[in-house]
Amino acid sequence: MKEKNITGWGLFFLTLVFFISALFCCQHFHFFNLIPGGTIKENIEAAANISMELTGMAVCSFLYASLIISEKKNRFRSLFQQLLFFEDLILFCDCISWIISGKLYYNSLLIVSNAVFLVCAGIIFQLFWNSEIEIMNIRTSIPKPVLYGIRIAAVTYYFSVFLNIKFGFYYTISNAMYFPGKYRYLQYIFPAIVCLVLLYYACTVKILVKIKLPYILMAIVPLITIIIQNASYSLSLMYMSVLAVIIILYINIHVNLGFKIEEFKNKVMISQIQPHFMYNTLTTIKALCREDPGLAAKTITNFADYLRCNMDFASLETTIPFEKELKHTKTYAEIEKLRFDNITFEFNIEDSDFEVPALVVQPMVENAVRHGVRNRKDGHILVHTFADEAFHNIVVQDNGKGFVKGQFNGSRTHIGLTNTRVRIERIVHGTFKIDSIPEKGVTITMRIPK
């Protein structure tokens, strides 16, 4: 929490100091100061806009640099970098437009900068859409018509930008001056659609209210500024509000990611080492000490390896080679074979040269033992890996009792499956699918992109 506060206040003071400095420059340097033939009000508006946009560019650069030098590697990094890059570019284009406004020899440059501005606006809101649904982890739950609808709206928007160059329904450029078009409000339809859809999902997604509120705020703020911007185009507020949203994303997710990882990995470590498994294994070893001391010694070694791997893997923030996860799973299987002579474990490994998040296969095998085949006379668990053109596939299949959808909601089993699914999706951008047929078994398929 302390790091979050320091970073938040640091960004606030950096923004304030840079804005005051930029405003001072606008008032004292002729290059930024006057629009030829412009009124006092127009010059004040130009100075305010240039100051805001220079400040925004400085903040974008600061955040971008912090991402570059950060040691934390995560899937949100590239999304943030793309957002910051295009936000910086859009502020730069608008700043240039204000600086050269009214200077006839820059008429062509003004046309180009405004066109690039509108293209970047579309890209910004596409990235905004992608980053929000990734962070809320709702991509797989959004209906395909909605996803296709957003794409169609984006393509339509870009097409209209190029039509505007000829027909001028958004704006026209004449004598190096910007004049709003009759249908300028149409350029805000695509951003408004994105914000409204995100607002709907932010309100309906099943997460804690205190986590949900920032997502709702991130959809509402651009909507409000769209309304203001459409009513008054003299101040460039819309994409400053987008920058505010990016800062909220940065502070609430990027800065706190380390704390969330620490908390999450501790939960994983605790959840994966089941007390009953430890107790039963120690009881088995005790019995073997009298019956087969050699096997008892081997089992102690396997059990120590199992515990060490759980502890080591729980402290990892990155992926591990699949072969390590496989070895850990086989160690677990060797221990369970001593307790359940009715269960056979089969490992059909066709593909092993890839990385996985730690502790994703072994817990699925353990789940199959505990809730699937332990009471079957001919219990069978298969771990099968293979590769196709785009994915490394891991299949964990059992012939146990299966379950009806919703049966495990709120239980430890459900939490374990959910944790594994979330880690597969968030760490390696993979997919996690469960197919269950009551009394016939469960098939879990994890797909890791190449």
Protein backbone atom coordinates (compact mmCIF):
# COMPACT_ATOMS: atom_id res chain seq x y z
CA MET A 1 0.00 0.00 0.00
CA LYS A 2 2.85 2.36 0.81
CA GLU A 3 4.37 1.87 -2.67
CA LYS A 4 0.99 2.57 -4.25
CA ASN A 5 0.61 5.86 -2.32
CA ILE A 6 4.14 7.02 -3.13
CA THR A 7 3.68 6.29 -6.84
CA GLY A 8 0.25 7.96 -6.91
CA TRP A 9 1.48 11.16 -5.23
CA GLY A 10 4.60 11.14 -7.38
CA LEU A 11 2.53 11.06 -10.56
CA PHE A 12 0.25 13.80 -9.20
CA PHE A 13 3.10 16.19 -8.41
CA LEU A 14 4.92 15.37 -11.67
CA THR A 15 1.75 16.22 -13.62
CA LEU A 16 1.12 19.42 -11.65
CA VAL A 17 4.69 20.72 -11.96
CA PHE A 18 4.91 19.93 -15.67
CA PHE A 19 1.54 21.51 -16.42
CA ILE A 20 2.50 24.76 -14.63
CA SER A 21 5.85 24.79 -16.45
CA ALA A 22 4.19 24.19 -19.84
CA LEU A 23 1.62 26.91 -19.18
CA PHE A 24 4.43 29.32 -18.25
CA CYS A 25 6.18 28.53 -21.56
CA CYS A 26 2.98 29.09 -23.51
CA GLN A 27 2.59 32.53 -21.97
CA HIS A 28 6.20 33.65 -22.45
CA PHE A 29 7.33 32.18 -25.77
CA HIS A 30 5.91 33.59 -28.96
CA PHE A 31 6.21 30.23 -30.75
CA PHE A 32 3.48 28.79 -28.57
CA ASN A 33 1.66 31.96 -27.76
CA LEU A 34 -0.36 33.41 -30.63
CA ILE A 35 -2.76 32.12 -33.27
CA PRO A 36 -2.38 34.67 -36.06
CA GLY A 37 -5.51 36.79 -36.07
CA GLY A 38 -6.94 34.85 -33.13
CA THR A 39 -8.88 36.38 -30.25
CA ILE A 40 -7.62 36.48 -26.68
CA LYS A 41 -9.98 33.64 -25.81
CA GLU A 42 -8.66 31.50 -28.68
CA ASN A 43 -5.07 32.11 -27.59
CA ILE A 44 -5.87 31.22 -23.97
CA GLU A 45 -7.59 28.02 -25.14
CA ALA A 46 -4.58 27.17 -27.32
CA ALA A 47 -2.19 27.76 -24.41
CA ALA A 48 -4.31 25.60 -22.08
CA ASN A 49 -4.57 22.76 -24.62
CA ILE A 50 -0.87 22.80 -25.46
CA SER A 51 -0.01 22.82 -21.75
CA MET A 52 -2.32 19.89 -21.00
CA GLU A 53 -1.03 17.87 -23.92
CA LEU A 54 2.65 18.49 -23.18
CA THR A 55 1.94 17.43 -19.60
CA GLY A 56 0.15 14.32 -20.83
CA MET A 57 3.05 13.44 -23.10
CA ALA A 58 5.48 13.78 -20.17
CA VAL A 59 3.33 11.48 -18.00
CA CYS A 60 3.04 8.93 -20.83
CA SER A 61 6.80 8.96 -21.28
CA PHE A 62 7.36 8.53 -17.54
CA LEU A 63 4.99 5.54 -17.37
CA TYR A 64 6.42 4.02 -20.55
CA ALA A 65 9.96 4.30 -19.17
CA SER A 66 8.88 2.68 -15.90
CA LEU A 67 7.47 -0.27 -17.86
CA ILE A 68 10.69 -0.63 -19.83
CA ILE A 69 12.94 -0.70 -16.75
CA SER A 70 10.54 -2.73 -14.59
CA GLU A 71 11.70 -6.22 -13.70
CA LYS A 72 8.12 -7.43 -13.41
CA LYS A 73 7.13 -9.39 -16.50
CA ASN A 74 3.41 -9.90 -16.98
CA ARG A 75 0.83 -10.15 -19.71
CA PHE A 76 -0.45 -6.61 -19.17
CA ARG A 77 2.93 -5.06 -20.00
CA SER A 78 2.49 -5.02 -23.78
CA LEU A 79 -1.09 -3.70 -23.48
CA PHE A 80 0.09 -0.81 -21.30
CA GLN A 81 2.95 -0.04 -23.65
CA GLN A 82 0.68 0.07 -26.68
CA LEU A 83 -1.85 2.24 -24.86
CA LEU A 84 0.86 4.66 -23.75
CA PHE A 85 2.46 4.80 -27.21
CA PHE A 86 -0.75 5.70 -29.03
CA GLU A 87 -1.88 8.04 -26.25
CA ASP A 88 1.47 9.85 -26.57
CA LEU A 89 1.06 9.99 -30.36
CA ILE A 90 -2.50 11.32 -30.21
CA LEU A 91 -1.50 14.05 -27.74
CA PHE A 92 1.48 14.92 -29.93
CA CYS A 93 -0.70 15.26 -33.04
CA ASP A 94 -3.24 17.46 -31.26
CA CYS A 95 -0.49 19.57 -29.72
CA ILE A 96 1.07 20.11 -33.16
CA SER A 97 -2.35 21.04 -34.55
CA TRP A 98 -2.77 23.74 -31.92
CA ILE A 99 0.77 25.07 -32.41
CA ILE A 100 0.50 25.43 -36.19
CA SER A 101 -3.14 26.53 -36.27
CA GLY A 102 -3.56 29.68 -38.33
CA LYS A 103 -0.14 29.46 -39.98
CA LEU A 104 -0.93 29.14 -43.70
CA TYR A 105 2.35 27.48 -44.67
CA TYR A 106 1.49 24.56 -42.36
CA ASN A 107 -1.94 23.83 -43.89
CA SER A 108 -0.93 20.38 -45.25
CA LEU A 109 0.71 19.41 -41.96
CA LEU A 110 -2.49 20.37 -40.12
CA ILE A 111 -4.53 18.09 -42.42
CA VAL A 112 -2.15 15.16 -41.79
CA SER A 113 -1.95 15.68 -38.02
CA ASN A 114 -5.75 15.75 -37.65
CA ALA A 115 -6.15 12.61 -39.79
CA VAL A 116 -3.52 10.76 -37.76
CA PHE A 117 -5.24 12.00 -34.60
CA LEU A 118 -8.56 10.38 -35.59
CA VAL A 119 -6.90 7.10 -36.62
CA CYS A 120 -5.04 6.95 -33.30
CA ALA A 121 -8.32 7.67 -31.49
CA GLY A 122 -9.80 4.48 -32.93
CA ILE A 123 -6.71 2.46 -32.02
CA ILE A 124 -6.77 3.88 -28.48
CA PHE A 125 -10.33 2.69 -27.88
CA GLN A 126 -9.64 -0.71 -29.41
CA LEU A 127 -6.69 -1.10 -27.04
CA PHE A 128 -8.82 0.26 -24.22
CA TRP A 129 -11.41 -2.44 -24.98
CA ASN A 130 -8.79 -5.22 -25.15
CA SER A 131 -7.02 -4.17 -21.96
CA GLU A 132 -10.23 -3.86 -19.92
CA ILE A 133 -11.62 -7.26 -20.91
CA GLU A 134 -8.22 -8.86 -20.33
CA ILE A 135 -7.85 -7.29 -16.88
CA MET A 136 -11.42 -8.24 -15.91
CA ASN A 137 -10.71 -11.69 -17.40
CA ILE A 138 -14.05 -11.79 -19.26
CA ARG A 139 -12.95 -12.37 -22.86
CA THR A 140 -14.14 -16.00 -22.93
CA SER A 141 -17.53 -15.07 -21.43
CA ILE A 142 -18.35 -12.32 -23.94
CA PRO A 143 -20.68 -13.56 -26.72
CA LYS A 144 -19.07 -13.68 -30.15
CA PRO A 145 -21.65 -11.31 -31.68
CA VAL A 146 -20.51 -8.63 -29.22
CA LEU A 147 -16.83 -9.17 -30.08
CA TYR A 148 -17.61 -9.10 -33.81
CA GLY A 149 -19.81 -6.04 -33.30
CA ILE A 150 -16.93 -4.10 -31.72
CA ARG A 151 -14.65 -5.06 -34.62
CA ILE A 152 -17.24 -4.01 -37.21
CA ALA A 153 -17.74 -0.70 -35.39
CA ALA A 154 -13.97 -0.13 -35.43
CA VAL A 155 -13.65 -0.87 -39.15
CA THR A 156 -16.61 1.42 -39.88
CA TYR A 157 -14.98 4.18 -37.85
CA TYR A 158 -11.65 3.92 -39.73
CA PHE A 159 -13.49 3.95 -43.06
CA SER A 160 -15.38 7.10 -42.03
CA VAL A 161 -12.09 8.82 -41.09
CA PHE A 162 -10.80 8.40 -44.64
CA LEU A 163 -14.14 9.51 -46.12
CA ASN A 164 -13.96 12.63 -43.95
CA ILE A 165 -10.82 13.77 -45.79
CA LYS A 166 -12.94 14.18 -48.94
CA PHE A 167 -16.39 15.05 -47.57
CA GLY A 168 -15.56 16.86 -44.31
CA PHE A 169 -18.52 15.69 -42.22
CA TYR A 170 -16.34 15.49 -39.04
CA TYR A 171 -14.27 18.60 -39.72
CA THR A 172 -12.68 20.64 -42.48
CA ILE A 173 -9.30 22.38 -42.72
CA SER A 174 -9.22 25.75 -44.48
CA ASN A 175 -6.45 28.34 -44.37
CA ALA A 176 -4.70 26.28 -41.69
CA MET A 177 -7.74 26.55 -39.40
CA TYR A 178 -9.90 23.76 -37.99
CA PHE A 179 -13.66 24.00 -38.50
CA PRO A 180 -16.00 21.40 -36.96
CA GLY A 181 -18.27 19.60 -39.44
CA LYS A 182 -22.04 19.31 -39.36
CA TYR A 183 -21.89 15.67 -38.24
CA ARG A 184 -18.87 15.88 -35.93
CA TYR A 185 -20.74 13.97 -33.20
CA LEU A 186 -20.57 10.80 -35.35
CA GLN A 187 -16.85 10.44 -34.61
CA TYR A 188 -17.74 9.71 -30.97
CA ILE A 189 -20.07 6.78 -31.72
CA PHE A 190 -17.36 4.10 -31.71
CA PRO A 191 -15.71 5.33 -28.45
CA ALA A 192 -19.17 5.60 -26.86
CA ILE A 193 -20.07 2.03 -27.89
CA VAL A 194 -16.83 0.71 -26.36
CA CYS A 195 -17.41 2.60 -23.11
CA LEU A 196 -21.07 1.55 -22.82
CA VAL A 197 -20.31 -2.14 -23.41
CA LEU A 198 -17.43 -2.01 -20.92
CA LEU A 199 -19.67 -0.25 -18.41
CA TYR A 200 -22.25 -3.03 -18.77
CA TYR A 201 -19.68 -5.78 -18.16
CA ALA A 202 -18.01 -3.84 -15.34
CA CYS A 203 -21.40 -3.62 -13.59
CA THR A 204 -22.35 -7.27 -14.17
CA VAL A 205 -19.03 -9.09 -13.74
CA LYS A 206 -18.96 -11.18 -10.56
CA ILE A 207 -16.12 -9.60 -8.59
CA LEU A 208 -15.89 -7.74 -5.29
CA VAL A 209 -17.49 -4.28 -5.29
CA LYS A 210 -14.27 -2.56 -4.19
CA ILE A 211 -12.49 -4.15 -7.19
CA LYS A 212 -15.41 -3.44 -9.54
CA LEU A 213 -15.61 0.32 -8.84
CA PRO A 214 -12.37 1.29 -10.67
CA TYR A 215 -13.57 -0.62 -13.76
CA ILE A 216 -16.90 1.22 -13.68
CA LEU A 217 -15.09 4.53 -13.25
CA MET A 218 -12.78 3.74 -16.18
CA ALA A 219 -15.82 3.35 -18.46
CA ILE A 220 -17.79 6.34 -17.12
CA VAL A 221 -15.01 8.98 -17.26
CA PRO A 222 -14.50 8.80 -21.08
CA LEU A 223 -18.29 8.75 -21.56
CA ILE A 224 -18.69 11.99 -19.62
CA THR A 225 -15.89 13.70 -21.54
CA ILE A 226 -17.36 12.50 -24.85
CA ILE A 227 -20.53 14.42 -23.98
CA ILE A 228 -18.53 17.50 -22.93
CA GLN A 229 -16.26 17.32 -25.98
CA ASN A 230 -19.21 17.07 -28.35
CA ALA A 231 -20.75 20.16 -26.78
CA SER A 232 -17.50 22.16 -26.76
CA TYR A 233 -14.54 21.26 -28.97
CA SER A 234 -12.35 24.16 -27.82
CA LEU A 235 -10.70 22.20 -24.97
CA SER A 236 -9.09 18.81 -25.65
CA LEU A 237 -10.46 16.98 -22.62
CA MET A 238 -11.39 13.61 -24.09
CA TYR A 239 -7.95 12.11 -24.49
CA MET A 240 -6.73 13.65 -21.26
CA SER A 241 -9.51 11.60 -19.64
CA VAL A 242 -8.17 8.52 -21.46
CA LEU A 243 -4.76 9.31 -19.97
CA ALA A 244 -6.41 9.48 -16.53
CA VAL A 245 -7.88 6.02 -17.17
CA ILE A 246 -4.44 4.69 -18.15
CA ILE A 247 -2.98 6.10 -14.92
CA ILE A 248 -5.74 4.38 -12.92
CA LEU A 249 -4.92 1.12 -14.68
CA TYR A 250 -1.22 1.60 -13.98
CA ILE A 251 -1.57 2.38 -10.28
CA ASN A 252 -4.28 -0.17 -9.46
CA ILE A 253 -2.90 -3.08 -11.47
CA HIS A 254 0.72 -2.67 -12.52
CA VAL A 255 2.07 -1.30 -9.24
CA ASN A 256 0.08 -3.73 -7.10
CA LEU A 257 0.76 -6.76 -9.30
CA GLY A 258 3.73 -7.81 -7.18
CA PHE A 259 1.63 -7.78 -4.02
CA LYS A 260 -1.13 -9.77 -5.73
CA ILE A 261 1.34 -12.36 -6.98
CA GLU A 262 2.79 -12.80 -3.49
CA GLU A 263 -0.68 -13.24 -2.02
CA PHE A 264 -1.77 -15.58 -4.79
CA LYS A 265 1.30 -17.83 -4.71
CA ASN A 266 0.93 -18.27 -0.94
CA LYS A 267 -2.68 -19.37 -1.47
CA VAL A 268 -1.54 -21.77 -4.19
CA MET A 269 1.12 -23.27 -1.93
CA ILE A 270 -1.36 -23.79 0.91
CA SER A 271 -4.13 -25.13 -1.32
CA GLN A 272 -1.92 -27.63 -3.13
CA ILE A 273 -0.45 -29.34 -0.05
CA GLN A 274 -3.51 -31.21 1.21
CA PRO A 275 -3.37 -32.19 4.92
CA HIS A 276 -5.09 -35.51 4.23
CA PHE A 277 -2.54 -36.41 1.57
CA MET A 278 0.33 -35.64 3.96
CA TYR A 279 -1.23 -37.64 6.79
CA ASN A 280 -2.04 -40.65 4.59
CA THR A 281 1.44 -40.64 3.02
CA LEU A 282 3.13 -40.60 6.41
CA THR A 283 0.86 -43.45 7.55
CA THR A 284 1.81 -45.44 4.45
CA ILE A 285 5.52 -44.84 5.07
CA LYS A 286 5.09 -45.97 8.70
CA ALA A 287 3.56 -49.27 7.54
CA LEU A 288 6.26 -49.78 4.90
CA CYS A 289 9.02 -49.34 7.48
CA ARG A 290 8.01 -52.73 8.89
CA GLU A 291 7.03 -54.46 5.66
CA ASP A 292 9.52 -53.12 3.10
CA PRO A 293 12.18 -50.74 4.49
CA GLY A 294 13.71 -50.22 1.03
CA LEU A 295 10.40 -49.10 -0.44
CA ALA A 296 9.79 -46.95 2.64
CA ALA A 297 13.10 -45.16 2.05
CA LYS A 298 12.24 -44.60 -1.61
CA THR A 299 8.81 -43.26 -0.65
CA ILE A 300 10.35 -40.86 1.86
CA THR A 301 12.61 -39.55 -0.92
CA ASN A 302 9.63 -39.15 -3.26
CA PHE A 303 7.60 -37.41 -0.57
CA ALA A 304 10.48 -35.03 0.22
CA ASP A 305 10.83 -34.26 -3.50
CA TYR A 306 7.09 -33.63 -3.72
CA LEU A 307 7.10 -31.20 -0.79
CA ARG A 308 10.23 -29.41 -2.01
CA CYS A 309 8.79 -28.95 -5.51
CA ASN A 310 5.53 -27.57 -4.10
CA MET A 311 7.45 -25.05 -2.01
CA ASP A 312 9.84 -24.11 -4.82
CA PHE A 313 7.11 -23.82 -7.46
CA ALA A 314 4.91 -21.70 -5.20
CA SER A 315 7.65 -19.05 -5.01
CA LEU A 316 7.95 -18.77 -8.81
CA GLU A 317 6.44 -15.85 -10.71
CA THR A 318 7.35 -17.22 -14.14
CA THR A 319 6.65 -20.39 -16.08
CA ILE A 320 8.65 -23.61 -15.79
CA PRO A 321 9.59 -26.29 -18.35
CA PHE A 322 6.78 -28.80 -18.76
CA GLU A 323 9.24 -31.62 -18.02
CA LYS A 324 9.65 -30.30 -14.46
CA GLU A 325 5.90 -30.23 -13.96
CA LEU A 326 5.68 -33.74 -15.44
CA LYS A 327 8.38 -35.05 -13.08
CA HIS A 328 6.54 -33.55 -10.13
CA THR A 329 3.30 -35.19 -11.29
CA LYS A 330 4.97 -38.59 -11.68
CA THR A 331 6.43 -38.29 -8.18
CA TYR A 332 2.93 -37.70 -6.84
CA ALA A 333 1.61 -40.67 -8.84
CA GLU A 334 4.31 -42.98 -7.42
CA ILE A 335 3.23 -42.09 -3.88
CA GLU A 336 -0.47 -42.59 -4.59
CA LYS A 337 0.13 -45.98 -6.22
CA LEU A 338 1.18 -47.31 -2.81
CA ARG A 339 -2.20 -46.38 -1.34
CA PHE A 340 -4.45 -47.17 -4.29
CA ASP A 341 -3.54 -50.38 -6.10
CA ASN A 342 -6.83 -50.03 -8.01
CA ILE A 343 -5.59 -46.96 -9.89
CA THR A 344 -3.31 -46.99 -12.92
CA PHE A 345 -1.52 -43.88 -14.15
CA GLU A 346 -0.69 -43.53 -17.84
CA PHE A 347 1.59 -40.85 -19.27
CA ASN A 348 1.39 -40.49 -23.05
CA ILE A 349 3.82 -37.65 -23.70
CA GLU A 350 4.11 -36.66 -27.37
CA ASP A 351 5.09 -33.04 -26.71
CA SER A 352 7.21 -31.75 -23.83
CA ASP A 353 9.27 -28.85 -25.19
CA PHE A 354 7.22 -25.94 -23.83
CA GLU A 355 6.64 -23.88 -20.69
CA VAL A 356 3.70 -23.99 -18.28
CA PRO A 357 2.72 -22.19 -15.09
CA ALA A 358 3.91 -24.19 -12.08
CA LEU A 359 1.44 -26.51 -10.37
CA VAL A 360 -1.18 -26.90 -13.07
CA VAL A 361 -0.91 -30.58 -14.05
CA GLN A 362 -0.20 -32.29 -10.71
CA PRO A 363 -3.20 -30.69 -8.94
CA MET A 364 -5.47 -31.87 -11.77
CA VAL A 365 -4.17 -35.44 -11.36
CA GLU A 366 -4.63 -35.16 -7.59
CA ASN A 367 -8.16 -33.91 -8.15
CA ALA A 368 -8.86 -36.92 -10.37
CA VAL A 369 -7.63 -39.26 -7.63
CA ARG A 370 -9.51 -37.62 -4.76
CA HIS A 371 -12.81 -36.95 -6.49
CA GLY A 372 -12.84 -39.35 -9.41
CA VAL A 373 -11.25 -42.78 -9.36
CA ARG A 374 -10.21 -43.58 -5.79
CA ASN A 375 -13.28 -45.80 -5.29
CA ARG A 376 -13.26 -47.35 -8.77
CA LYS A 377 -12.13 -50.96 -9.09
CA ASP A 378 -10.33 -50.18 -12.33
CA GLY A 379 -9.50 -46.51 -11.90
CA HIS A 380 -7.44 -45.01 -14.71
CA ILE A 381 -5.87 -41.58 -15.09
CA LEU A 382 -4.29 -40.48 -18.36
CA VAL A 383 -1.97 -37.52 -18.89
CA HIS A 384 -1.58 -36.91 -22.61
CA THR A 385 0.32 -34.12 -24.32
CA PHE A 386 0.50 -33.33 -28.02
CA ALA A 387 1.10 -30.34 -30.26
CA ASP A 388 -0.95 -28.93 -33.11
CA GLU A 389 -0.26 -25.97 -35.38
CA ALA A 390 -0.98 -23.30 -32.78
CA PHE A 391 -1.03 -24.92 -29.34
CA HIS A 392 0.67 -27.28 -26.92
CA ASN A 393 -2.16 -29.43 -25.54
CA ILE A 394 -2.30 -31.07 -22.11
CA VAL A 395 -5.14 -33.52 -21.42
CA VAL A 396 -5.84 -35.01 -17.97
CA GLN A 397 -8.52 -37.67 -18.24
CA ASP A 398 -10.04 -40.09 -15.73
CA ASN A 399 -12.76 -42.73 -15.77
CA GLY A 400 -14.20 -41.65 -12.42
CA LYS A 401 -17.68 -40.66 -11.32
CA GLY A 402 -17.63 -37.26 -13.03
CA PHE A 403 -19.86 -34.46 -11.83
CA VAL A 404 -22.87 -32.40 -12.79
CA LYS A 405 -22.25 -28.76 -13.71
CA GLY A 406 -22.43 -26.58 -10.60
CA GLN A 407 -21.92 -29.49 -8.21
CA PHE A 408 -18.65 -28.14 -6.77
CA ASN A 409 -19.52 -24.43 -6.65
CA GLY A 410 -17.88 -22.92 -3.58
CA SER A 411 -16.02 -26.12 -2.67
CA ARG A 412 -12.27 -26.59 -2.42
CA THR A 413 -12.35 -28.62 -5.65
CA HIS A 414 -14.08 -25.82 -7.52
CA ILE A 415 -11.60 -23.27 -6.16
CA GLY A 416 -8.66 -25.47 -7.23
CA LEU A 417 -10.03 -25.84 -10.76
CA THR A 418 -10.79 -22.13 -10.97
CA ASN A 419 -7.32 -21.16 -9.74
CA THR A 420 -5.71 -23.38 -12.36
CA ARG A 421 -7.92 -21.96 -15.12
CA VAL A 422 -7.13 -18.37 -14.08
CA ARG A 423 -3.39 -19.04 -13.99
CA ILE A 424 -3.42 -20.72 -17.42
CA GLU A 425 -5.35 -17.79 -18.91
CA ARG A 426 -3.44 -14.99 -17.23
CA ILE A 427 0.14 -16.25 -17.26
CA VAL A 428 0.39 -17.91 -20.69
CA HIS A 429 -2.82 -16.68 -22.41
CA GLY A 430 -3.98 -20.29 -22.71
CA THR A 431 -7.36 -21.97 -22.35
CA PHE A 432 -8.75 -24.37 -19.75
CA LYS A 433 -11.73 -26.59 -20.53
CA ILE A 434 -13.56 -29.20 -18.44
CA ASP A 435 -15.75 -31.90 -19.98
CA SER A 436 -17.57 -34.15 -17.52
CA ILE A 437 -19.95 -37.04 -18.03
CA PRO A 438 -21.52 -38.33 -14.79
CA GLU A 439 -20.36 -41.88 -13.96
CA LYS A 440 -18.02 -41.91 -16.95
CA GLY A 441 -15.31 -39.44 -16.04
CA VAL A 442 -13.79 -36.01 -16.46
CA THR A 443 -11.53 -34.67 -19.20
CA ILE A 444 -9.54 -31.49 -18.56
CA THR A 445 -7.87 -29.88 -21.56
CA MET A 446 -5.30 -27.10 -21.19
CA ARG A 447 -4.05 -25.39 -24.35
CA ILE A 448 -0.86 -23.33 -24.30
CA PRO A 449 -0.23 -21.02 -27.29
CA LYS A 450 3.06 -21.59 -29.12
